[in-house]
XYZ file of C-alpha atoms in Angstrom:
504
model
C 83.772 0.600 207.608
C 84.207 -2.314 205.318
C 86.149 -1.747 202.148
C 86.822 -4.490 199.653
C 89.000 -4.847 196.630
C 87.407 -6.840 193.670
C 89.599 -7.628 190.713
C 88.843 -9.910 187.555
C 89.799 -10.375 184.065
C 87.622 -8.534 181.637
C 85.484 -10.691 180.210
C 84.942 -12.675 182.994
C 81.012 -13.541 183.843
C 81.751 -14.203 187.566
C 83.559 -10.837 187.743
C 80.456 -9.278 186.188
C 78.470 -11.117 188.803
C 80.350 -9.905 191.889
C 80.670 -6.240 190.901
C 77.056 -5.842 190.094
C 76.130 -7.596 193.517
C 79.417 -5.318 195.296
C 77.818 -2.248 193.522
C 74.418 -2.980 194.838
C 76.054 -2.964 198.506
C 77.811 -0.129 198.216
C 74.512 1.452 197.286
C 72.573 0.980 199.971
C 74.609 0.446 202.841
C 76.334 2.894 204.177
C 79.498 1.343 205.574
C 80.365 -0.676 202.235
C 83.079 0.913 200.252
C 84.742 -1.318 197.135
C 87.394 -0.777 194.646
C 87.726 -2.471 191.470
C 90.320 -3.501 189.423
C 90.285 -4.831 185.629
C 92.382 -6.314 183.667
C 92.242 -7.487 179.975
C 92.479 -11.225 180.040
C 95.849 -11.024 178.304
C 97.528 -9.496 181.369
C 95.403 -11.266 183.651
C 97.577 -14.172 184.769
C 100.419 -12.489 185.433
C 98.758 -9.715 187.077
C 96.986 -12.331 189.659
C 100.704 -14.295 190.293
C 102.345 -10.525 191.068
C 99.571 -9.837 193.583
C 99.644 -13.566 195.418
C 103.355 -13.309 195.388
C 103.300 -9.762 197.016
C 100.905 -10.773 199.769
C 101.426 -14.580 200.542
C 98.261 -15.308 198.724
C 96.576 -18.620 197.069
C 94.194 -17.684 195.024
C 94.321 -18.931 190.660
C 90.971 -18.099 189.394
C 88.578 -14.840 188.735
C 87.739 -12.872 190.674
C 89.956 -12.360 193.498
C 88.304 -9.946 196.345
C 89.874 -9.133 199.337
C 89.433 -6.979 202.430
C 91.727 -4.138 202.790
C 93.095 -3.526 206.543
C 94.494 -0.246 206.139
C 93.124 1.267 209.025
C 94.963 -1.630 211.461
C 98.107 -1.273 209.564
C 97.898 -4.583 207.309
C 98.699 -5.842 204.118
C 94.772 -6.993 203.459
C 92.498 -10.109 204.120
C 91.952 -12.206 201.558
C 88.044 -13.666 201.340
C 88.480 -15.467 198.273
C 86.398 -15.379 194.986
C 83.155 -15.551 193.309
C 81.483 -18.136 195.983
C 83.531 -17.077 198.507
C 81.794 -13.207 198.489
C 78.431 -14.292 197.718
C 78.699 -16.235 200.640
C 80.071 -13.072 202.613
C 77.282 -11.195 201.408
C 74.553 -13.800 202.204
C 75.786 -14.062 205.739
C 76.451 -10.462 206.605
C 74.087 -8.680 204.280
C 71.640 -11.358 204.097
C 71.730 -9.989 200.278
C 72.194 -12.391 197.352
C 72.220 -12.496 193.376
C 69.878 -14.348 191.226
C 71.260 -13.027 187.654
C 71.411 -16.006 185.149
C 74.621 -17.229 183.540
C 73.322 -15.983 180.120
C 73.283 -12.489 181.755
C 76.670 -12.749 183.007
C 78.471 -13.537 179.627
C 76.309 -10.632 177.917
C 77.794 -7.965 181.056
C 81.227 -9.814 180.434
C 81.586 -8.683 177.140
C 80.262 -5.555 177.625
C 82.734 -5.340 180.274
C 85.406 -6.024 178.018
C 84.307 -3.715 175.331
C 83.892 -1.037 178.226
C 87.655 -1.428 179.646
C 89.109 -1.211 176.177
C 87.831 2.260 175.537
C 88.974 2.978 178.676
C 92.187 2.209 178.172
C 92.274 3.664 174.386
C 90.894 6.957 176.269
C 93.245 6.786 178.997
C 96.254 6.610 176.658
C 95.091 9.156 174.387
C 95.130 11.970 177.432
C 98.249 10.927 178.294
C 99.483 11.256 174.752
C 98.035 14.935 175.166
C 99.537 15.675 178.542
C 103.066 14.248 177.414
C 103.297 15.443 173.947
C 102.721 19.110 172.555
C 100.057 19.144 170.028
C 100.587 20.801 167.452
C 97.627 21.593 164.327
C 98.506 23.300 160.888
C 95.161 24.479 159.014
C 95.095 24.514 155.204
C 97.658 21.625 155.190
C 97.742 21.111 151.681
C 99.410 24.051 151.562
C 102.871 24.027 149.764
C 104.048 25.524 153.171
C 102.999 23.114 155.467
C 105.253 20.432 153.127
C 108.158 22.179 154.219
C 107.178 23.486 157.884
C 107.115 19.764 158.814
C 110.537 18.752 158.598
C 111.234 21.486 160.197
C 108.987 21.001 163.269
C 110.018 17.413 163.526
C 113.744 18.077 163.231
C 113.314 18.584 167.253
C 115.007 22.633 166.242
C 112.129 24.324 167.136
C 110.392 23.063 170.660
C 113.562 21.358 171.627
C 114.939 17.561 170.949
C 113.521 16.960 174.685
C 109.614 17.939 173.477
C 107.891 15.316 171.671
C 105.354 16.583 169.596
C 102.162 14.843 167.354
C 101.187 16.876 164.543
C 97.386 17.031 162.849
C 96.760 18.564 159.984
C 93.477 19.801 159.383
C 92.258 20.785 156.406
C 88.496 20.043 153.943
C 87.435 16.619 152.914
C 88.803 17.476 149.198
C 92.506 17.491 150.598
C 91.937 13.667 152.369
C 94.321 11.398 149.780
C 96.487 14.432 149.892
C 96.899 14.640 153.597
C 97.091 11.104 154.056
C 100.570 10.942 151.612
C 101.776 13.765 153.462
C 100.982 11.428 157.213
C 103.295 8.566 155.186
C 105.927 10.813 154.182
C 106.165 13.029 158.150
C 106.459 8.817 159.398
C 109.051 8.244 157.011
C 111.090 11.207 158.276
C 111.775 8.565 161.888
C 111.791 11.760 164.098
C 112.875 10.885 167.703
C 110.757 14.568 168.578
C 107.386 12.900 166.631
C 105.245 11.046 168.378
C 101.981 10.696 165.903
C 101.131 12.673 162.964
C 97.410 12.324 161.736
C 94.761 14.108 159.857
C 91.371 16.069 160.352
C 88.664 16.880 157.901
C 85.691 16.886 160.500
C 85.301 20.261 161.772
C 83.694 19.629 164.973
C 87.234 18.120 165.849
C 89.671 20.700 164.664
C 92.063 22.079 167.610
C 91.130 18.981 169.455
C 93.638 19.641 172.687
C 95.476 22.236 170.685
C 98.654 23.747 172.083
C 100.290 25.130 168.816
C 98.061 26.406 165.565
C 99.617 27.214 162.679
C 96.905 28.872 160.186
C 98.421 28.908 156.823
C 96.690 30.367 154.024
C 93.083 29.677 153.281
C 90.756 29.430 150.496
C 87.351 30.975 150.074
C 83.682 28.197 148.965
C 83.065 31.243 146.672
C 84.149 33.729 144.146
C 84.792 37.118 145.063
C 85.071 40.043 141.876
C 86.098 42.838 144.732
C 88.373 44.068 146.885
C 85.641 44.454 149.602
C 83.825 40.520 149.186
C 87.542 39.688 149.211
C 87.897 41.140 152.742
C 84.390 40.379 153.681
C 85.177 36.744 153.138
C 87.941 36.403 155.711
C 85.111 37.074 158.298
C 83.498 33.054 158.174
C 86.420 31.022 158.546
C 88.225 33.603 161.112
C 84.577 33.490 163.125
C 84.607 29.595 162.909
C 88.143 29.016 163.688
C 87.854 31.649 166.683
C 84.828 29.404 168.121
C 86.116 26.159 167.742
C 89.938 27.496 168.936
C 87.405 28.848 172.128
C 86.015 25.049 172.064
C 88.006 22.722 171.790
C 91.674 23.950 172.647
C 94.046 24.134 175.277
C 93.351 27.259 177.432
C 97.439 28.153 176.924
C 97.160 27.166 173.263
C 99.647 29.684 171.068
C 98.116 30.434 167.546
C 100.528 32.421 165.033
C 98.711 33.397 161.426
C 101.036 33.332 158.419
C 99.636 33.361 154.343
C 100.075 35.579 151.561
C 97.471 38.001 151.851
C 95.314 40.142 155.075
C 97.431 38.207 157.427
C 96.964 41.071 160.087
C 93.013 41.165 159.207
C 93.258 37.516 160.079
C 95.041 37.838 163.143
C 92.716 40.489 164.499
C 89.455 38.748 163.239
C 90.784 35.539 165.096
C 91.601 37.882 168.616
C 87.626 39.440 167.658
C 85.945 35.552 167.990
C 88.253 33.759 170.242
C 88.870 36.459 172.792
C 89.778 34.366 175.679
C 93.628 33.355 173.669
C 93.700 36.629 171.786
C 96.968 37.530 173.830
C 98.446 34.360 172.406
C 97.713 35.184 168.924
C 100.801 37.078 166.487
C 101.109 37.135 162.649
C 104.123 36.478 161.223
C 106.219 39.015 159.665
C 109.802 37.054 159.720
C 108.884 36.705 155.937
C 108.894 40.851 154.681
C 111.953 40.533 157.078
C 113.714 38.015 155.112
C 113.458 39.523 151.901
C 114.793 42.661 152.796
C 117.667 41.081 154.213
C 118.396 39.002 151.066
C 118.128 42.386 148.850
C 120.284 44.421 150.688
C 122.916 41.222 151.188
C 122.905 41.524 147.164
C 123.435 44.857 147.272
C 126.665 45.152 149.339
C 127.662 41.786 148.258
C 127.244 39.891 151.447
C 125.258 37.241 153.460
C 121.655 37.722 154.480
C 122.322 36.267 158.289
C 124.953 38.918 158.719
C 122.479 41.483 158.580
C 120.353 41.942 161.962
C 117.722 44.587 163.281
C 115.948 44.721 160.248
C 112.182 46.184 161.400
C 109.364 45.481 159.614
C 106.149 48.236 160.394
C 102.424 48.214 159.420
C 100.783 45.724 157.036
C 102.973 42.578 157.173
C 101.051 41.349 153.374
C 100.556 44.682 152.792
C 100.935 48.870 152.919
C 104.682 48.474 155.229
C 107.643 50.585 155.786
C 111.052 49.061 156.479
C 112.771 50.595 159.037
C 116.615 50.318 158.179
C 118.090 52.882 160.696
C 118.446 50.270 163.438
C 120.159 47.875 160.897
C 123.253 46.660 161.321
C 125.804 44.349 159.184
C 128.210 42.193 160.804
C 131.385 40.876 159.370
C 131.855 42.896 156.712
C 134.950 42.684 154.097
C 135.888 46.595 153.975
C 139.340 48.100 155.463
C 137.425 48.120 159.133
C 137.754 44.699 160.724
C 136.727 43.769 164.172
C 135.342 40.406 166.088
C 132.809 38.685 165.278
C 130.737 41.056 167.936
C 131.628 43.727 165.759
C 129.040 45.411 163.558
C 128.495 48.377 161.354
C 125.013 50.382 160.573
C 124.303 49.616 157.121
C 122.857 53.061 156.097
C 126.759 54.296 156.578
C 127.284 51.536 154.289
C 125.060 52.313 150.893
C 126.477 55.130 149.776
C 123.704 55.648 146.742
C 120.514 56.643 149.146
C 118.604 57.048 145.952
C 118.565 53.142 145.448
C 117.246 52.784 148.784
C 114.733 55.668 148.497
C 113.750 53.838 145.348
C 114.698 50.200 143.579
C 115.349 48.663 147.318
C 111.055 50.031 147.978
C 110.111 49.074 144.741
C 111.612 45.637 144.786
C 110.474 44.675 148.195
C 107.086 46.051 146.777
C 106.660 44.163 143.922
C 107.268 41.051 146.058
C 104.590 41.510 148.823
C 102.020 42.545 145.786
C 103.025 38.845 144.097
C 102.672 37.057 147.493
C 106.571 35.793 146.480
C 107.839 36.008 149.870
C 105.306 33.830 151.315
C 106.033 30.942 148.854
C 106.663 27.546 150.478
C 110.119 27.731 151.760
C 110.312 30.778 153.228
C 107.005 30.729 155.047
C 107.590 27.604 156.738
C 111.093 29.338 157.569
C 109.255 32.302 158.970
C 106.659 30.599 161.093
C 109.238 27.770 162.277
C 111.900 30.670 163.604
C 109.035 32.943 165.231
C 107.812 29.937 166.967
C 111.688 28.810 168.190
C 111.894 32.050 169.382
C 108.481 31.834 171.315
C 109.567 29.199 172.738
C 113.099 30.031 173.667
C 113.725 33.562 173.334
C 115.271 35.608 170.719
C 118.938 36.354 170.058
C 120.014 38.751 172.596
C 120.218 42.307 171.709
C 118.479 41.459 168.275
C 115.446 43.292 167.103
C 112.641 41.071 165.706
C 109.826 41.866 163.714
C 106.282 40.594 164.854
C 102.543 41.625 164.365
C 101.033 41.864 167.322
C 97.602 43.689 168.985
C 97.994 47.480 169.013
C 98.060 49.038 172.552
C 98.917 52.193 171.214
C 102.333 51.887 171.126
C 104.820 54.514 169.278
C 100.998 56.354 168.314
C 99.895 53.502 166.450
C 96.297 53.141 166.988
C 94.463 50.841 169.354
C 92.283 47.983 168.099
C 94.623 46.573 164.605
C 97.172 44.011 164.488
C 100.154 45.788 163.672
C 104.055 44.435 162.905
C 106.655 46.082 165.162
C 109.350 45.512 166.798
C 109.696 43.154 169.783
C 112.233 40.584 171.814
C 110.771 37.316 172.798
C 111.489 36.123 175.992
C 110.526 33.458 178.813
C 107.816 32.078 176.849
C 105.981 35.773 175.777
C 107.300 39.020 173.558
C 108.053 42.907 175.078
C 107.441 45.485 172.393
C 111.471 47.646 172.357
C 109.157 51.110 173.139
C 112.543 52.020 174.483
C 114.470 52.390 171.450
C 115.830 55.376 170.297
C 115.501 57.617 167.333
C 112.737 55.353 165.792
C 109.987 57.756 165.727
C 107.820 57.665 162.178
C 106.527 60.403 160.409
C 102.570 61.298 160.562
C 102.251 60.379 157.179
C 104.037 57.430 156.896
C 101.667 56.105 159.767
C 98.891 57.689 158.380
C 99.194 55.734 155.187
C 99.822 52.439 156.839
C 97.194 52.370 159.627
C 94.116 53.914 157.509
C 94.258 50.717 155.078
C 94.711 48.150 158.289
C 91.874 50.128 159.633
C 89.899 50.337 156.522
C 90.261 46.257 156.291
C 88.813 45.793 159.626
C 85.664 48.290 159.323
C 84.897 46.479 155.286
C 85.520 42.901 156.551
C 83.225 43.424 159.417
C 80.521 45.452 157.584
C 81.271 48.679 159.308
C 82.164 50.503 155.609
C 80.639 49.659 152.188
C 83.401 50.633 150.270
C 87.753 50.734 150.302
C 89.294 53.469 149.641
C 93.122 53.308 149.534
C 94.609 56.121 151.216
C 96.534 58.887 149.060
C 98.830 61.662 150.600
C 98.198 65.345 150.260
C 100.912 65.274 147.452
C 99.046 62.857 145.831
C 95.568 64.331 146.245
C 97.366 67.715 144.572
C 99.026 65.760 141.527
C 95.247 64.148 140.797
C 93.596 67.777 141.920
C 96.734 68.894 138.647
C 96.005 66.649 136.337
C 92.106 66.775 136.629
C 92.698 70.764 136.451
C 94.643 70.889 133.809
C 92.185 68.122 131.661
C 89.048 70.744 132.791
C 91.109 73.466 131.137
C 92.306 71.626 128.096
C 88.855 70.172 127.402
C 87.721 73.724 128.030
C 89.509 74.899 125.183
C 88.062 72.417 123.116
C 84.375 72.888 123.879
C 84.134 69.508 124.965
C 84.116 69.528 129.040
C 82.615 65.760 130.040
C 79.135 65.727 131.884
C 81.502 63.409 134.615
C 83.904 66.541 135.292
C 81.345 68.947 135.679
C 79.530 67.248 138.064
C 82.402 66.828 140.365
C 83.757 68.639 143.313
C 88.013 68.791 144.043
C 88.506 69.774 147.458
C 91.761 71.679 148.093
């Protein structure tokens, strides 16, 4: 079998010549094998002096073909160049080339134009395979101005993982994005390798191995509760197919924002089921708060206080689980290392502020969307990631919304936050910890709205209806008894109160 090696610069028309006659060869004769090689014509010189160096050639001009002797353990016969393979070809092959010299400038260029995309192509994959890619969605988002720093500050993949960044977001936020590309390059992170932007949607998650979906906005107007959830459904279905698309098949999506972050996280599992093991919501954020209130409260720091867990609805109906809690470092008359902690329940002496001002405070931020400002999102998405990556603190409890498998009797089928450990790359729900079980009611209350969410967004139920206790239920059965009775008195019972039914 005879195999030859043609190389040539570029935009050479002799090159172009002897590749389209090798080509034709190899075609139709089954014992002709070539190889080419191309170089730009910059790198051309230098290229040919290596190779004549290496292998005691003579050769100054392009092409350069030669005959490689593998098979009989040599270094390769040199034939020549252009005139020096037609020849070959006439003799051997009895085959020759009558393409015009106008031809071969017009395939040189084309050539040329052909080997630089190749090269541009060729350096973008390896840009993907090297690099992590990382997209944030909605990136005019005040959070994503201060996730970046964050992500390029090498604390989060590792100073050894270079990343490039895009942020995607809709042709409104261009000039936007484009001052937030100049100020990421003016950081000079040794962890960034490229940060750019995306407003075509065809593209989005281009190679994706990280997506960060921060909050996003609605095209339209919505009056109600139910075209607010209802609205979630487009984007989630869109993102899910082009996530399916266009992605990495490991990529790692985790779902922050201020409001229906689990409906989001579950809508996005719904269309892009082959990741939807690779998709959490983060709840770092409730977390965070209620650290930072009960650090006021006994006059302390926030990190001191661990094993916070955060259940339910992360932007929503939640409980916060403090009997796991525990503070560390504590000024009181019991000292101990730095190991040494305390629960914090044995610590707040007045249970009524926790049974009251510590729910109401911690409610009155999730129903202003205050702990998902700028700041502390980017905090809570850039610490669930680090710990995705590396692991969590050992021993620590962390709070994450994840796919319900029916853990702890929480139904199957809604993202839910509880509690987890991250480790070697993936999370394990703690279903081994003790003396965490939660009341009927208190589950009741916070899986009928996540379920409720999921059946109006998808068109299952017209119409939301929040969930009330049995206590509750009673008081409203009271009061609408006792304003019956009073109106009763009167002579003036409403048409609306006649006409209605109180079940016990």
């Amino acid at each position: 079998m005879a195999k030859f090696v043609i190389a040539g610069r570029a935009d050479c028309p002799y090159y172009a010549k002897t590749e389209l006659l090798a080509d034709y060869l190899q075609k139709n004769l089954p014992d002709f094998r070539i190889h080419k090689i191309t170089q730009r014509p910059e790198v051309w010189e230098d290229w040919l002096k290596d190779v004549c160096e290496k292998n005691k050639w003579s050769h100054k001009n392009s092409p350069i073909i030669w005959r490689e002797l593998l098979d009989r353990g040599g270094k390769g016969l040199l034939l020549g160049g252009y005139n020096e393979f037609l020849e070959h070809a006439q003799l051997y092959y009895d085959v020759t080339s009558s393409m015009t010299t106008e031809l071969m400038k017009v395939i040189a260029q084309e050539n040329l134009g052909t080997h630089i995309e190749k090269e541009q192509e060729e350096e973008a994959l390896k840009t993907c395979i090297n690099t992590l890619q990382v997209w944030i969605t909605s990136a005019s988002a005040p959070a994503c101005y201060n996730l970046i720093p964050i992500l390029t500050s090498g604390e989060v993949f590792g100073m050894q993982t270079e990343i490039s960044i895009t942020l995607f977001d809709n042709k409104q936020a261009e000039e936007h994005l484009k001052s937030l590309v100049m100020e990421t390059q003016d950081l000079v992170s040794p962890v960034l390798r490229s940060v750019s932007i995306c407003t075509t949607v065809e593209e989005a998650f281009r190679q994706a191995q990280v997506i960060v979906v921060l909050d996003d906005t609605t095209d339209k107007e919505v009056f109600t509760l139910e075209d607010c959830l209802r609205s979630r459904v487009p984007l989630c279905r869109l993102y899910g197919y082009l996530i399916e698309k266009n992605a990495d098949e490991s990529v790692r999506v985790i779902v922050g924002g201020k409001t229906f972050v689990n409906l989001k996280t579950v809508l996005l599992m719904r269309y892009a089921p082959r990741i939807a093991h690779n998709i959490i919501a983060v709840a770092l954020g409730v977390e965070g708060e209620a650290k930072a209130v009960l650090a006021r409260k006994l006059k302390t720091t926030p990190s001191y206080i661990k094993d916070v867990i955060i259940w339910g609805n992360i932007s929503g109906n939640n409980y916060v689980d403090l009997r796991k809690t525990k503070v560390y470092r504590y000024e009181s008359a019991i000292w101990g290392p730095l190991h040494y902690s305390r629960p914090l329940l044995n610590l707040i002496f007045d249970s009524e502020w926790v049974k009251r001002e510590f729910v109401a405070t911690l409610k009155n931020l999730t129903a202003t969307g205050r702990q998902f400002r700028g700041i502390l999102a980017a905090h809570s998405i850039a610490t669930t990631l680090k710990y995705w990556y590396h692991g969590s603190p050992p021993g620590e409890i962390v709070s994450l919304g994840i796919l319900s498998e029916g853990q702890f009797g929480i139904p199957e089928g809604i993202v839910f936050s509880m509690p987890v450990k991250f480790e070697n790359g993936t999370w394990v729900v703690l279903t081994d910890l003790k003396d965490i079980e939660i009341s009927e009611q208190i589950m009741t209350r916070m899986t009928s709205d996540l379920i409720q969410e999921k059946l109006v967004a998808l068109g299952d139920k017209i119409h939301f209806q929040p969930y009330q206790s049995e206590t509750e239920l009673r008081k409203k059965e009271k009061r609408i008894s006792l304003l019956i009775t009073d109106d009763s008195q009167k002579g003036q019972v409403s048409d609306d109160f006649e006409s209605k039914t109180v079940e016990p």
